[in-house]
Every structure is written in structure tokens, then in C-alpha cells.
Amino acid sequence: MQNNVRPESMARITTPELANAFIKEQVAAVRAQVGDKKVLLALSGGVDSSVVAALLIKAIGKQLVCVHVNHGLMRKGESEDVIKVFGEELDANLIYVDATDRYLELLAGVSEPERKRKIIGEEFIKIFDEEAAKLEGISFLAQGTIYPDIIESKGVKAHHNVGGLPEEMEMELVEPVKLLYKDEVRVVGEALGLPHGMVYRQPFPGPGLGVRCLGAITRDRLHALREADAILREEFDKNGLNHVWQYFVAVPDFKSVGVRDGKRYEGWPAIIRAVNTVDAMTATIEEIPYSVLHKITDRITHEVEGINRVCLDLTPKPIGTIEWE
Ligand code: XMP
């Protein structure tokens, strides 16, 4: 097994050629480590776990078992993308668990953010454990650990890693990208043929839309949030704004009065937040052109049932954290 220190001599992977050399080397290393045994991977659809999945599929094919847990708090189309790319195109051994009802029942009436995070994290571990128990002959656990995770493991990331895996799962780890920085993981992902949108997607918190559907989550408000967020992302793509580090919608749990078709129409506000940062410790606000904001407002208020206002969050970090909760 590799150790956890990146050698100074290791060249930064910036080109497809360097990525291909890395892939070749890791494919050989994984085959040597794993032999003919089976490997389990929690595949969230995020950049790191997706790249590890693609790399391991190349190395050991169906000896890799991917488990994708849809906690019902994914952004629009994300679980579908995982199924399409890994289940269909890469023909992976993929177990898809739709745990939406289970999560939403557990979260019903829970408004305290850290309690919500705890429930989401603990339930993930339970479900992953249950799925692992159904499988036979798993000897290894693959993880999308990257170098900043190792460097920062005692820092801010610790409380964020709610999607962590059961500690009692004592299996040997397979962590092929653990010495890479995020930009390198992306170059490797593209060289492996993963879709650009998957490899360059913005960071998405483990608890997903759960911490953007503010207060106690309800199905109708979560649905409205997911649709509004999809519109925001679509318009950012169309208008060349998808370089922004993180952009999303949050929907609070109160309504305001509005008017539609001459009648009173109460609805939730959709709050737009778009920030740039280097390390998420501080963040500045992206200056979205007013023409784009008008378009987004028009689309969200006309296309999303239950939303009757759009607001823009102009608060830098500090004083506001990136997420609202
Ligand atoms: P804050 O809100 O603390 O966010 O300014 C900093 C970065 O961390 C992400 N974030 C999370 N990521 N689990 C995660 O995996 C979480 O519970 C969580 N909370 C915040 C946030 O999206 C931002 O990128």
C-alpha cells in the first residue's frame, strides 16, 4: 500500500498524457493489491468517488461493487446520471438504493441543522452497512480520499464528512487517488472518459439539499427547491457562469403573500447564493449580471409551483457561512 505522503518528485498531473500514465500505473497497482477479490465502493456521484469508480472499473471490472444511495436530497438528475454513466455506459456492478422515503420520514419535523446532518449521516452508514451485509466475499473497501482530505483530516473537513463510512467496517482500503489534488482528479476523470459535467461539477455538501431546504424538510418544499436549483444551474450554464465555485438555491420554511392570475398566491422565497472561494474558509460574492437574474427570477416564479419570490444573498463569508444552515 502507498503511504500517505506525496513524494516531492511526483509531477503535477495537468495533461491527458500524464493522466494516462497515472491511470496505467494505478490500474496495475490496484490489480496487484486486489487480485481476484471483490471491492466495495460508496458511489455518491461526486467527483472523487466517480473517478475512483471509473478507475476501478478499468482495473477490475465487475469485481468492483458500487453502491449508490439516493437519500432523496440529491440535486435534480444526479442519481439518474449515476445510473446512466455507471450502470449503463460503463456496465458497472451497481446497486442503486432509493432511500428517499426512509430519509424523509426520519427527517420529518426536524428543524435543527446539526440534528438533520446527524440523521442524514447516520442513516447513510446504516444503509451502506445493510447493503454490504447482503453481499458475499467483499474483501476491500474503496474510497475517494484525495490529498487535501489527508492534509485537512484534523481540520474543517472533519465535521463535514457526514457521509463517512462505518468505522467497524474493517476492510483493507483501496484509495487510488489519495495522493492527488482536486484539479488532478478532474484531469484523470476526463482521461477516463467521464462526462465533463460530472468531473467539473461544483462541490455539493454530503447532506445535499437537506441543508438548503431550511428548517423542517417537507416533500413539497424540497421539490420546489430542487426545481428552482435546476433552473439556476441551467441558466448559469447557458450564460457562461458555471466557473463560479458554488451556486445554489435555498428555500426557507415561511411563505409570503403574492398574487397570480388576479388571486392571492402565497409561496416560499427562493434565495440565490453564488460564491467564489479558494478554500471555503472565506468567500466572496459573484456579481451575476442583472439580465441573468431577471431571467432566473422569471423562470423560477413561472415554472416552479410554490415559489412566488426570488431573493439574492449578497453576504460574503465571513459573516455569512456558505450554506444557510
Ligand atoms: P460553510 O457553510 O461552512 O461551508 O461556509 C463551507 C463548505 O462546506 C460545504 N458544507 C458541507 N459539506 N457536509 C459536507 O460535505 C456538510 O455538512 C457541509 N456543510 C457545509 C459547503 O457546501 C461549502 O462548500
Coordinates of N, CA, C and O and ligand atoms in Angstrom, one line a residue, residues 117 160 162 205-207 212 245-246 280 317 321-323, ligand 1:
R117 N -28.2 17.0 9.9 CA -26.9 16.4 9.4 C -26.6 15.0 10.0 O -26.2 14.1 9.4
H160 N -17.6 17.9 8.4 CA -18.4 17.9 7.1 C -18.5 16.4 6.6 O -19.4 16.2 5.8
V162 N -20.0 13.8 6.9 CA -21.1 13.1 7.4 C -21.4 11.8 6.6 O -22.1 11.0 7.0
P205 N -22.6 19.6 -0.7 CA -22.4 19.1 0.6 C -23.0 17.7 0.7 O -24.0 17.4 0.1
G206 N -22.4 16.8 1.6 CA -22.9 15.5 1.8 C -24.4 15.4 2.1 O -25.1 14.6 1.6
P207 N -24.9 16.3 3.0 CA -26.3 16.3 3.3 C -27.2 16.9 2.2 O -28.4 16.9 2.3
R212 N -30.3 22.9 2.5 CA -30.8 24.1 1.7 C -32.3 24.2 1.8 O -32.9 25.2 1.4
W245 N -17.6 29.1 -8.1 CA -17.3 28.0 -7.3 C -18.5 27.2 -6.8 O -18.5 26.0 -6.8
Q246 N -19.4 27.9 -6.2 CA -20.6 27.3 -5.7 C -21.8 28.2 -6.0 O -21.8 29.4 -5.6
A280 N -12.9 27.6 0.9 CA -14.2 27.6 1.6 C -14.2 28.2 3.0 O -15.2 28.3 3.7
K317 N -18.5 35.6 3.1 CA -18.1 34.8 4.3 C -16.7 35.2 4.7 O -15.8 35.2 3.9
T321 N -21.9 32.1 6.5 CA -21.3 30.9 6.0 C -21.8 30.7 4.6 O -22.8 31.3 4.2
I322 N -21.2 29.7 3.9 CA -21.6 29.5 2.5 C -23.1 28.9 2.5 O -24.0 29.4 1.9
E323 N -23.3 27.9 3.3 CA -24.6 27.3 3.4 C -25.4 28.1 4.4 O -24.8 28.7 5.3
Ligands
XMP1 P1 -19.9 26.7 5.2 O1 -21.4 26.7 5.1 O2 -19.4 26.1 6.5 O3 -19.5 25.7 4.0 O4 -19.3 28.0 4.9 C1 -18.1 25.5 3.6 C2 -18.2 24.4 2.5 O5 -18.5 23.2 3.1 C3 -19.7 22.7 2.5 N1 -20.5 22.1 3.5 C4 -20.6 20.8 3.8 N2 -20.1 19.8 3.1 N3 -21.2 18.3 4.6 C5 -20.4 18.5 3.5 O6 -19.9 17.5 2.9 C6 -21.8 19.3 5.3 O7 -22.5 19.1 6.3 C7 -21.4 20.6 4.9 N4 -21.8 21.8 5.3 C8 -21.2 22.7 4.5 C9 -20.4 23.9 1.8 O8 -21.2 23.5 0.7 C10 -19.2 24.7 1.4 O9 -18.6 24.2 0.2

